[in-house]
Amino acid sequence: MSRPAAAQAQTPGFETTTRLFARSLGWTPQSLLEAFRPAAPEDLPALVAFRARRGWNDEAYLRWRYGLDSAAGNGYGQMWLLRRESSVIAVIGMEKQPVHYRGAVHDGQLLMDVQLEPAAEGAGGGVWLNQAMFRHAAITLAVGANAHSLGLVRRLFSPLPSRSYYVLPLDTGAMLRQRGVPGLLASIAGPLAGSAWRLRTGLLGPRGSGDIEVRPIARFSDALLEPLYAGLAADEASIAPPADQLNWRLLDNPRAPYRLLAALRDQRCVGYLAMRRLVDGNGVTGMHIIDWKTVAEHADAILARLLRQAVAAARQERCARLFTTVLDRRAGPMLGRMGFLRGRPSEHLLTGVRSDLPLPQTGMPGSWRITDLSFDNDGSY
């Protein structure tokens, strides 16, 4: 799979951007390539100071995300940097993203946390950083973008269908008040709307698979995940990390530890769901589902069982909403039947891929399955 011809024509190749970017820094192309390296523990003070220019105070995050407590790293994330003496010029982060497709597992990576000095950014540093990282994995994903990176993602990556935001209102009165509905009207309309949503979910939600038990688990193991990964839909490209990486990503994050639910049939895992409680900037409490997976057989019924347990947990903690973001051709209709509302499309939910492997074509909606696990969600919202 290659980039569209229009994007190829607009973006110079890596050799050209290396020469141009090196010239802007006063380096030779060879010295630029040699200076680009993974960050080490001794770089941490300079990285913290560099990121503080954007108002970030996140030393604990950097230590966790990029393994900067150890020269060996953590095996899952790396921060690459350009540094001239005491000054950091540019950084880009990478997290491994194993891609399961048609029984094979391909090495993938997610790029994030790009930051450059203004002069380096103006000299094409953003393009060069991405192109330099393309060499380190067979598949590179771009999941989400801000106002500064939208153009870059569109130039360098083949487009996948955008992810969709889904929300299940649990305290409809609170959501109406947040949107400016007068308090008295919201207090009357909220319970009525909430009852209607619960009735709809009960009538239209998937049934069956009564032999499935859903229960909390403390951590993942590869033995637990093995039957689940073996039963994933073969025609979808799914991000499916090993147990140690999932435990690191979901349980060890200093900003956002998640809780885990597993769906078991005859003591074999056929699905899981990860979620956490949070309070948004308006003071509204919600439950965020960052990731889920199910085997292909009876997928709707398994996910429905997991979601009902998540709804019960969210209600118990008085959350106003349950929400998630996903690219998944099967999940959308089922979430609608469960009472979830689909949010408005947003250009910031774009998704792109860069690879020459025989993966699903970008023009085929639903050939990929990507959740917020592959978004740079470090717990800052």
Short mmCIF file of C-alpha atoms in Angstrom, two decimals:
data_model
loop_
_atom_site.label_atom_id
_atom_site.label_comp_id
_atom_site.label_asym_id
_atom_site.label_seq_id
_atom_site.Cartn_x
_atom_site.Cartn_y
_atom_site.Cartn_z
CA MET A 1 0.00 0.00 0.00
CA SER A 2 1.53 3.28 -1.02
CA ARG A 3 0.54 6.88 -0.67
CA PRO A 4 -1.74 8.50 -3.25
CA ALA A 5 0.10 9.89 -6.26
CA ALA A 6 -0.92 13.45 -5.37
CA ALA A 7 0.69 13.19 -1.92
CA GLN A 8 3.82 11.63 -3.40
CA ALA A 9 4.13 14.50 -5.84
CA GLN A 10 3.78 17.11 -3.10
CA THR A 11 6.30 15.67 -0.65
CA PRO A 12 10.01 15.28 -1.50
CA GLY A 13 11.68 11.96 -0.75
CA PHE A 14 13.65 11.32 2.42
CA GLU A 15 17.03 11.88 0.78
CA THR A 16 15.93 15.33 -0.40
CA THR A 17 14.36 16.38 2.90
CA THR A 18 17.48 15.16 4.73
CA ARG A 19 19.68 17.35 2.58
CA LEU A 20 17.42 20.40 2.94
CA PHE A 21 16.84 20.03 6.68
CA ALA A 22 20.53 19.41 7.36
CA ARG A 23 21.44 22.55 5.42
CA SER A 24 19.00 24.62 7.48
CA LEU A 25 20.71 23.43 10.68
CA GLY A 26 24.21 23.98 9.33
CA TRP A 27 24.92 20.23 9.31
CA THR A 28 25.79 17.71 6.65
CA PRO A 29 23.20 15.06 5.80
CA GLN A 30 25.42 12.43 7.41
CA SER A 31 25.78 14.40 10.64
CA LEU A 32 22.00 14.90 10.79
CA LEU A 33 21.35 11.17 10.46
CA GLU A 34 23.97 10.38 13.09
CA ALA A 35 22.54 12.97 15.51
CA PHE A 36 19.02 11.51 15.35
CA ARG A 37 18.88 8.95 18.15
CA PRO A 38 16.66 7.51 20.91
CA ALA A 39 16.60 9.57 24.10
CA ALA A 40 18.56 8.24 27.07
CA PRO A 41 18.02 8.81 30.81
CA GLU A 42 20.63 11.57 30.83
CA ASP A 43 18.53 13.50 28.27
CA LEU A 44 15.54 13.69 30.64
CA PRO A 45 16.25 17.13 32.21
CA ALA A 46 16.69 18.71 28.77
CA LEU A 47 13.50 17.02 27.48
CA VAL A 48 11.47 18.20 30.47
CA ALA A 49 12.71 21.77 29.91
CA PHE A 50 12.00 21.54 26.16
CA ARG A 51 8.41 20.35 26.68
CA ALA A 52 7.87 22.95 29.41
CA ARG A 53 7.97 25.58 26.65
CA ARG A 54 4.45 24.43 25.78
CA GLY A 55 3.34 24.51 29.38
CA TRP A 56 3.77 20.77 30.00
CA ASN A 57 5.13 19.60 33.35
CA ASP A 58 5.28 15.89 32.67
CA GLU A 59 8.49 14.26 33.86
CA ALA A 60 6.57 11.25 35.25
CA TYR A 61 4.79 10.86 31.90
CA LEU A 62 8.08 10.91 29.96
CA ARG A 63 9.63 8.35 32.30
CA TRP A 64 6.67 6.03 31.85
CA ARG A 65 5.88 6.51 28.14
CA TYR A 66 9.46 6.29 26.91
CA GLY A 67 11.20 4.19 29.57
CA LEU A 68 13.58 6.97 30.52
CA ASP A 69 14.30 5.45 33.93
CA SER A 70 16.52 2.84 32.28
CA ALA A 71 19.09 2.76 29.52
CA ALA A 72 17.25 -0.31 28.18
CA GLY A 73 13.92 1.58 28.00
CA ASN A 74 10.62 -0.22 28.47
CA GLY A 75 10.46 -2.00 25.12
CA TYR A 76 7.21 -0.34 24.05
CA GLY A 77 7.93 3.35 23.52
CA GLN A 78 10.88 5.48 22.49
CA MET A 79 11.43 9.19 22.18
CA TRP A 80 13.81 10.13 19.38
CA LEU A 81 15.55 13.49 19.43
CA LEU A 82 17.91 15.89 17.77
CA ARG A 83 20.17 17.66 20.23
CA ARG A 84 22.92 20.21 19.69
CA GLU A 85 25.08 20.38 22.81
CA SER A 86 22.72 21.40 25.64
CA SER A 87 19.81 22.37 23.38
CA VAL A 88 17.08 20.03 22.15
CA ILE A 89 16.10 20.89 18.58
CA ALA A 90 13.32 18.41 17.90
CA VAL A 91 11.64 15.30 19.34
CA ILE A 92 9.20 12.66 18.14
CA GLY A 93 7.70 9.77 20.11
CA MET A 94 6.96 6.22 19.02
CA GLU A 95 4.85 3.46 20.56
CA LYS A 96 4.79 -0.08 19.21
CA GLN A 97 1.52 -1.16 17.60
CA PRO A 98 1.43 -4.87 16.68
CA VAL A 99 -1.06 -5.32 13.83
CA HIS A 100 -2.93 -8.64 13.56
CA TYR A 101 -4.28 -9.37 10.09
CA ARG A 102 -5.24 -12.70 8.48
CA GLY A 103 -3.37 -14.77 11.07
CA ALA A 104 -0.10 -12.81 10.85
CA VAL A 105 1.36 -10.23 13.23
CA HIS A 106 3.13 -7.23 11.67
CA ASP A 107 5.41 -4.73 13.38
CA GLY A 108 3.69 -1.37 13.59
CA GLN A 109 4.29 1.92 15.31
CA LEU A 110 2.29 4.98 16.37
CA LEU A 111 3.94 8.41 16.09
CA MET A 112 3.18 11.16 18.64
CA ASP A 113 4.56 13.94 20.85
CA VAL A 114 6.21 15.84 18.00
CA GLN A 115 7.83 19.11 19.06
CA LEU A 116 10.35 21.32 17.27
CA GLU A 117 12.07 24.61 17.76
CA PRO A 118 10.24 27.20 15.64
CA ALA A 119 13.17 27.52 13.23
CA ALA A 120 13.35 23.75 12.73
CA GLU A 121 9.62 23.55 12.13
CA GLY A 122 9.80 26.21 9.48
CA ALA A 123 12.62 24.35 7.75
CA GLY A 124 10.56 21.22 7.18
CA GLY A 125 11.57 19.46 10.37
CA GLY A 126 8.13 17.91 10.92
CA VAL A 127 8.18 16.16 7.55
CA TRP A 128 11.76 14.96 8.10
CA LEU A 129 11.05 13.56 11.59
CA ASN A 130 8.14 11.50 10.29
CA GLN A 131 10.07 10.25 7.27
CA ALA A 132 13.01 9.31 9.48
CA MET A 133 10.72 7.23 11.70
CA PHE A 134 9.09 5.43 8.75
CA ARG A 135 12.32 3.41 8.45
CA HIS A 136 11.81 1.77 11.86
CA ALA A 137 8.60 -0.24 11.29
CA ALA A 138 6.73 -1.96 8.49
CA ILE A 139 3.54 -0.06 9.38
CA THR A 140 3.23 3.48 10.73
CA LEU A 141 -0.07 4.83 12.04
CA ALA A 142 -1.28 8.38 12.55
CA VAL A 143 -4.29 8.44 14.87
CA GLY A 144 -5.77 11.88 15.46
CA ALA A 145 -4.27 15.28 14.80
CA ASN A 146 -4.32 18.82 16.14
CA ALA A 147 -4.48 22.05 14.18
CA HIS A 148 -0.70 22.01 13.67
CA SER A 149 -0.41 18.43 12.43
CA LEU A 150 -3.49 18.00 10.23
CA GLY A 151 -1.72 19.04 7.05
CA LEU A 152 1.31 16.90 7.83
CA VAL A 153 -0.76 13.75 8.36
CA ARG A 154 -2.69 14.35 5.15
CA ARG A 155 0.53 14.79 3.17
CA LEU A 156 2.44 11.80 4.51
CA PHE A 157 -0.18 9.12 5.23
CA SER A 158 -2.78 7.27 3.22
CA PRO A 159 -6.21 8.08 4.66
CA LEU A 160 -8.26 5.53 6.56
CA PRO A 161 -11.90 6.23 7.45
CA SER A 162 -12.10 8.66 10.35
CA ARG A 163 -12.88 7.35 13.81
CA SER A 164 -16.30 8.11 15.29
CA TYR A 165 -17.19 9.39 18.75
CA TYR A 166 -20.00 7.60 20.59
CA VAL A 167 -21.63 8.64 23.87
CA LEU A 168 -24.27 6.97 26.03
CA PRO A 169 -26.09 9.55 28.21
CA LEU A 170 -26.54 8.25 31.76
CA ASP A 171 -27.49 11.50 33.48
CA THR A 172 -29.36 13.26 30.69
CA GLY A 173 -30.34 16.15 32.96
CA ALA A 174 -26.69 17.02 33.62
CA MET A 175 -25.90 16.88 29.91
CA LEU A 176 -28.87 19.14 29.08
CA ARG A 177 -27.78 21.68 31.71
CA GLN A 178 -24.24 21.60 30.28
CA ARG A 179 -25.73 22.55 26.90
CA GLY A 180 -27.60 25.54 28.31
CA VAL A 181 -31.05 24.04 28.99
CA PRO A 182 -32.62 25.80 32.02
CA GLY A 183 -32.27 23.83 35.26
CA LEU A 184 -35.97 23.17 35.88
CA LEU A 185 -36.60 21.99 32.32
CA ALA A 186 -33.47 19.83 32.41
CA SER A 187 -34.54 18.25 35.71
CA ILE A 188 -37.89 17.27 34.14
CA ALA A 189 -36.68 16.23 30.70
CA GLY A 190 -33.55 14.44 31.91
CA PRO A 191 -35.20 11.49 33.71
CA LEU A 192 -37.73 11.06 30.88
CA ALA A 193 -35.00 10.92 28.25
CA GLY A 194 -32.89 8.62 30.41
CA SER A 195 -35.80 6.20 30.81
CA ALA A 196 -36.37 6.23 27.05
CA TRP A 197 -32.73 5.37 26.39
CA ARG A 198 -32.81 2.51 28.91
CA LEU A 199 -36.02 1.15 27.35
CA ARG A 200 -34.51 1.33 23.87
CA THR A 201 -31.38 -0.48 25.02
CA GLY A 202 -33.43 -3.21 26.67
CA LEU A 203 -35.56 -3.76 23.57
CA LEU A 204 -32.94 -3.45 20.83
CA GLY A 205 -29.69 -4.50 22.49
CA PRO A 206 -28.17 -7.84 21.38
CA ARG A 207 -29.14 -10.94 23.33
CA GLY A 208 -27.79 -14.46 23.52
CA SER A 209 -24.46 -15.90 24.69
CA GLY A 210 -25.88 -16.56 28.14
CA ASP A 211 -22.91 -18.84 28.78
CA ILE A 212 -20.56 -15.85 29.01
CA GLU A 213 -19.32 -14.62 32.38
CA VAL A 214 -18.06 -11.01 32.68
CA ARG A 215 -15.82 -10.26 35.62
CA PRO A 216 -13.09 -7.79 36.64
CA ILE A 217 -9.47 -8.86 36.23
CA ALA A 218 -6.35 -7.36 37.78
CA ARG A 219 -3.95 -7.80 34.85
CA PHE A 220 -3.58 -9.46 31.48
CA SER A 221 -1.55 -12.56 30.73
CA ASP A 222 -0.58 -13.98 27.36
CA ALA A 223 -2.40 -17.19 28.30
CA LEU A 224 -5.58 -15.14 28.81
CA LEU A 225 -5.20 -13.29 25.51
CA GLU A 226 -4.20 -16.25 23.34
CA PRO A 227 -7.72 -17.59 22.61
CA LEU A 228 -9.06 -14.06 22.15
CA TYR A 229 -6.42 -13.07 19.60
CA ALA A 230 -6.82 -16.39 17.79
CA GLY A 231 -10.52 -15.64 17.35
CA LEU A 232 -10.25 -12.04 16.07
CA ALA A 233 -11.98 -11.26 12.77
CA ALA A 234 -9.51 -12.32 10.08
CA ASP A 235 -10.61 -9.67 7.58
CA GLU A 236 -9.86 -6.75 9.92
CA ALA A 237 -6.48 -5.28 10.78
CA SER A 238 -6.57 -5.01 14.58
CA ILE A 239 -4.11 -3.48 17.03
CA ALA A 240 -3.47 -6.32 19.49
CA PRO A 241 -0.44 -5.87 21.79
CA PRO A 242 0.94 -8.63 24.02
CA ALA A 243 -0.11 -8.82 27.66
CA ASP A 244 2.92 -7.02 29.09
CA GLN A 245 2.40 -4.06 26.78
CA LEU A 246 -1.31 -3.84 27.59
CA ASN A 247 -0.54 -3.93 31.32
CA TRP A 248 2.02 -1.15 30.86
CA ARG A 249 -0.32 0.94 28.73
CA LEU A 250 -3.50 0.54 30.76
CA LEU A 251 -2.38 -0.06 34.33
CA ASP A 252 1.00 1.64 34.80
CA ASN A 253 0.21 5.06 33.32
CA PRO A 254 0.90 7.60 36.11
CA ARG A 255 -1.92 9.82 34.86
CA ALA A 256 -4.62 7.34 33.91
CA PRO A 257 -4.84 3.79 35.29
CA TYR A 258 -7.74 1.82 33.81
CA ARG A 259 -9.91 -1.00 35.12
CA LEU A 260 -10.36 -4.21 33.16
CA LEU A 261 -13.35 -6.45 32.44
CA ALA A 262 -12.94 -9.88 30.83
CA ALA A 263 -15.64 -11.93 29.08
CA LEU A 264 -15.09 -15.65 29.63
CA ARG A 265 -16.70 -18.69 28.05
CA ASP A 266 -15.69 -22.03 29.59
CA GLN A 267 -12.85 -20.17 31.33
CA ARG A 268 -11.46 -18.99 27.97
CA CYS A 269 -11.26 -15.27 27.25
CA VAL A 270 -13.52 -14.22 24.38
CA GLY A 271 -13.41 -10.46 25.03
CA TYR A 272 -12.26 -7.64 27.25
CA LEU A 273 -12.99 -3.97 27.90
CA ALA A 274 -10.83 -1.28 29.56
CA MET A 275 -12.29 1.90 31.09
CA ARG A 276 -11.63 4.65 33.60
CA ARG A 277 -13.61 7.31 35.44
CA LEU A 278 -12.71 10.93 34.76
CA VAL A 279 -13.97 14.47 35.31
CA ASP A 280 -13.93 16.80 32.30
CA GLY A 281 -13.15 20.51 32.23
CA ASN A 282 -16.79 21.35 32.98
CA GLY A 283 -16.84 19.23 36.12
CA VAL A 284 -18.97 16.48 34.53
CA THR A 285 -18.03 12.93 35.51
CA GLY A 286 -17.80 10.35 32.74
CA MET A 287 -16.55 6.84 32.08
CA HIS A 288 -14.15 6.54 29.15
CA ILE A 289 -13.83 3.20 27.32
CA ILE A 290 -10.33 3.22 25.86
CA ASP A 291 -10.32 -0.23 24.29
CA TRP A 292 -12.20 -3.47 23.79
CA LYS A 293 -11.81 -6.63 21.76
CA THR A 294 -13.99 -9.67 21.13
CA VAL A 295 -13.68 -12.86 19.14
CA ALA A 296 -15.52 -12.71 15.83
CA GLU A 297 -18.07 -15.37 16.77
CA HIS A 298 -21.05 -13.78 18.58
CA ALA A 299 -19.11 -10.49 18.72
CA ASP A 300 -22.18 -8.29 19.21
CA ALA A 301 -23.53 -10.33 22.09
CA ILE A 302 -20.15 -10.46 23.82
CA LEU A 303 -19.62 -6.72 23.49
CA ALA A 304 -23.17 -6.09 24.72
CA ARG A 305 -22.43 -8.08 27.87
CA LEU A 306 -19.23 -6.09 28.45
CA LEU A 307 -21.01 -2.78 27.83
CA ARG A 308 -23.84 -3.59 30.22
CA GLN A 309 -21.28 -4.24 32.94
CA ALA A 310 -19.54 -0.96 32.06
CA VAL A 311 -22.86 0.89 32.24
CA ALA A 312 -23.55 -0.61 35.67
CA ALA A 313 -20.12 0.53 36.90
CA ALA A 314 -20.63 4.02 35.47
CA ARG A 315 -24.04 4.36 37.11
CA GLN A 316 -22.67 3.16 40.43
CA GLU A 317 -20.07 5.94 40.27
CA ARG A 318 -22.70 8.49 39.21
CA CYS A 319 -21.18 9.18 35.82
CA ALA A 320 -23.20 11.38 33.48
CA ARG A 321 -22.04 9.55 30.37
CA LEU A 322 -20.17 6.56 28.98
CA PHE A 323 -18.14 7.32 25.86
CA THR A 324 -15.56 6.02 23.42
CA THR A 325 -14.02 6.67 20.01
CA VAL A 326 -13.53 3.93 17.47
CA LEU A 327 -12.92 2.96 13.85
CA ASP A 328 -14.78 -0.35 13.51
CA ARG A 329 -17.34 -1.30 10.86
CA ARG A 330 -19.10 -3.76 13.17
CA ALA A 331 -19.26 -1.67 16.33
CA GLY A 332 -21.14 1.39 15.07
CA PRO A 333 -24.53 -0.23 14.39
CA MET A 334 -24.33 -2.28 17.57
CA LEU A 335 -23.47 0.74 19.72
CA GLY A 336 -26.51 2.49 18.24
CA ARG A 337 -28.72 -0.44 19.25
CA MET A 338 -27.28 -0.15 22.76
CA GLY A 339 -28.41 3.47 22.98
CA PHE A 340 -25.14 5.24 22.14
CA LEU A 341 -25.35 8.50 20.19
CA ARG A 342 -22.86 9.13 17.42
CA GLY A 343 -21.08 12.46 17.73
CA ARG A 344 -20.50 14.97 14.98
CA PRO A 345 -17.68 14.18 12.54
CA SER A 346 -14.44 15.99 13.30
CA GLU A 347 -11.36 16.46 11.14
CA HIS A 348 -9.27 15.91 14.28
CA LEU A 349 -10.42 12.26 14.37
CA LEU A 350 -8.62 11.48 11.11
CA THR A 351 -6.61 8.27 10.83
CA GLY A 352 -3.81 7.43 8.41
CA VAL A 353 -1.45 4.56 7.62
CA ARG A 354 1.93 4.34 5.90
CA SER A 355 2.98 0.87 4.71
CA ASP A 356 3.87 -1.16 1.64
CA LEU A 357 2.55 -4.42 3.12
CA PRO A 358 -0.52 -6.19 1.66
CA LEU A 359 -2.88 -4.74 4.28
CA PRO A 360 -6.52 -3.67 3.77
CA GLN A 361 -6.84 -0.99 1.14
CA THR A 362 -7.46 2.50 2.49
CA GLY A 363 -10.59 2.95 0.41
CA MET A 364 -12.36 0.01 2.07
CA PRO A 365 -14.26 1.35 5.10
CA GLY A 366 -14.14 -0.94 8.08
CA SER A 367 -11.10 -2.99 7.13
CA TRP A 368 -9.26 -1.56 10.13
CA ARG A 369 -10.24 -1.61 13.80
CA ILE A 370 -8.68 1.16 15.90
CA THR A 371 -9.76 2.34 19.33
CA ASP A 372 -8.53 5.06 21.70
CA LEU A 373 -5.78 2.63 22.75
CA SER A 374 -3.96 3.90 19.64
CA PHE A 375 -4.64 7.55 20.39
CA ASP A 376 -2.11 9.56 22.38
CA ASN A 377 -4.40 9.53 25.41
CA ASP A 378 -2.00 10.02 28.30
CA GLY A 379 -4.67 10.87 30.83
CA SER A 380 -4.45 14.62 30.33
CA TYR A 381 -8.20 14.78 29.62
#
